[in-house]
C-alpha atoms as one frame of an Amber mdcrd trajectory, in Angstrom:
protein
  -5.952  10.588 -24.254  -7.249   7.129 -25.096  -7.682   4.778 -22.154  -6.138
   1.332 -22.338  -8.795  -0.173 -20.070 -12.501   0.366 -19.455 -15.141  -1.630
 -17.596 -18.759  -2.576 -18.072 -21.361  -1.290 -15.621 -21.691  -4.820 -14.231
 -17.947  -4.981 -13.520 -17.992  -1.528 -11.923 -20.883  -2.599  -9.712 -18.959
  -5.658  -8.530 -15.834  -3.587  -7.855 -17.899  -1.279  -5.646 -19.263  -4.258
  -3.683 -15.753  -5.677  -3.219 -14.368  -2.288  -2.145 -17.054  -1.993   0.530
 -16.012  -5.366   1.919 -12.230  -5.304   1.401 -11.167  -1.655   1.053  -8.746
  -0.587  -1.666  -8.261  -3.147  -4.438  -5.914  -3.976  -7.286  -6.176  -6.129
 -10.404  -3.470  -8.309 -11.871  -3.686  -9.900 -15.306  -1.170 -12.711 -15.684
  -0.510 -14.924 -18.625   0.747 -17.966 -16.764  -0.714 -21.290 -15.753  -0.908
 -20.787 -11.985  -2.761 -17.486 -12.031  -4.865 -18.428 -15.030  -5.504 -16.050
 -17.871  -8.320 -14.126 -16.214  -7.778 -10.922 -14.252  -7.447 -11.497 -10.527
  -8.785  -8.998  -7.985  -6.897  -8.625  -4.698  -6.828  -6.294  -1.738  -4.361
  -3.542  -2.643  -0.893  -4.841  -1.834  -2.176  -8.420  -1.672  -0.220  -9.389
  -4.767   3.392  -8.458  -5.428   4.111  -7.477  -8.992   7.351  -8.422 -10.695
   9.971  -6.070 -12.075   8.742  -4.712 -15.390   5.034  -5.380 -14.801   2.807
  -2.668 -16.234  -0.071  -0.626 -14.832  -2.276   0.092 -17.862  -4.783   2.284
 -16.019  -7.393   2.409 -13.296 -11.029   1.450 -12.888 -12.891   3.031  -9.977
  -9.519   4.179  -8.546  -8.288   0.577  -8.717  -4.998  -0.040 -10.514  -5.002
  -2.667 -13.256  -1.614  -4.387 -13.573  -0.523  -6.637 -16.434   2.308  -9.155
 -16.517   5.252  -7.635 -18.421   5.364 -10.417 -21.011   1.613 -10.350 -21.561
   1.742  -6.571 -21.988   4.336  -6.930 -24.754   1.953  -9.249 -26.558  -1.195
  -7.139 -25.941   0.204  -3.567 -25.878  -1.744  -2.733 -29.033  -5.063  -3.877
 -27.511  -7.750  -2.139 -25.513  -9.031  -4.110 -22.505 -12.639  -4.085 -21.330
 -13.209  -5.598 -17.896 -16.463  -7.483 -17.616 -17.898 -10.052 -15.209 -19.813
 -13.294 -15.659 -21.648 -15.672 -13.350 -19.080 -18.468 -13.062 -16.326 -19.891
 -10.886 -12.997 -18.540 -12.082  -9.631 -20.171 -12.509  -7.954 -21.043  -9.232
 -10.410 -19.238  -6.990  -7.828 -16.702  -5.727  -9.724 -13.609  -6.857 -11.942
 -11.752  -4.366 -15.119 -12.175  -6.444 -14.933 -15.984  -6.297 -17.095 -16.411
  -3.131 -19.817 -14.427  -4.928 -19.753 -16.990  -7.772 -18.561 -14.321 -10.196
 -15.534 -14.142 -12.479 -13.892 -11.072 -13.975 -12.972 -11.412 -17.639 -11.217
  -9.290 -20.237 -12.478  -8.606 -23.729  -9.878  -7.318 -26.184  -9.904  -5.205
 -29.294  -7.002  -3.802 -31.307  -6.447  -0.041 -31.176  -6.914   1.890 -34.398
  -3.918   3.705 -35.878  -5.437   6.993 -34.708  -5.914   5.697 -31.146  -2.315
   4.434 -31.017  -1.108   8.027 -31.452  -2.914   9.236 -28.322  -2.741   6.430
 -25.721  -2.566   7.142 -22.004   0.913   6.447 -20.654   1.589   3.314 -18.614
   3.732   2.881 -15.502   6.184   0.062 -14.795   7.586  -1.621 -11.691  11.291
  -0.743 -11.692
């Protein structure tokens, strides 16, 4: 099965640091103005998803949720979670005090990959 999301070693390292400090985590990728367009990292349960939002996979046992409308737009894309040295949008994400920002890089799945994608789960 083809994963819908992967992460760079740098992002995985930051997730491990945040898990040590905060416990279980979750990611949420919104497409709106208030949350910004960068993935936000929260303590698990610290953000309430909406009906129809989509979990596209996990990184280091951390669920990665995507806004339902954004998923419709990007359902044919593979996400790679990375991190940069910068102050992110809004400052709500747990990495902000460390002067880091999670980001997503996208690429379109090949026709062959599309045939074998990992299933997603939805909030019902």
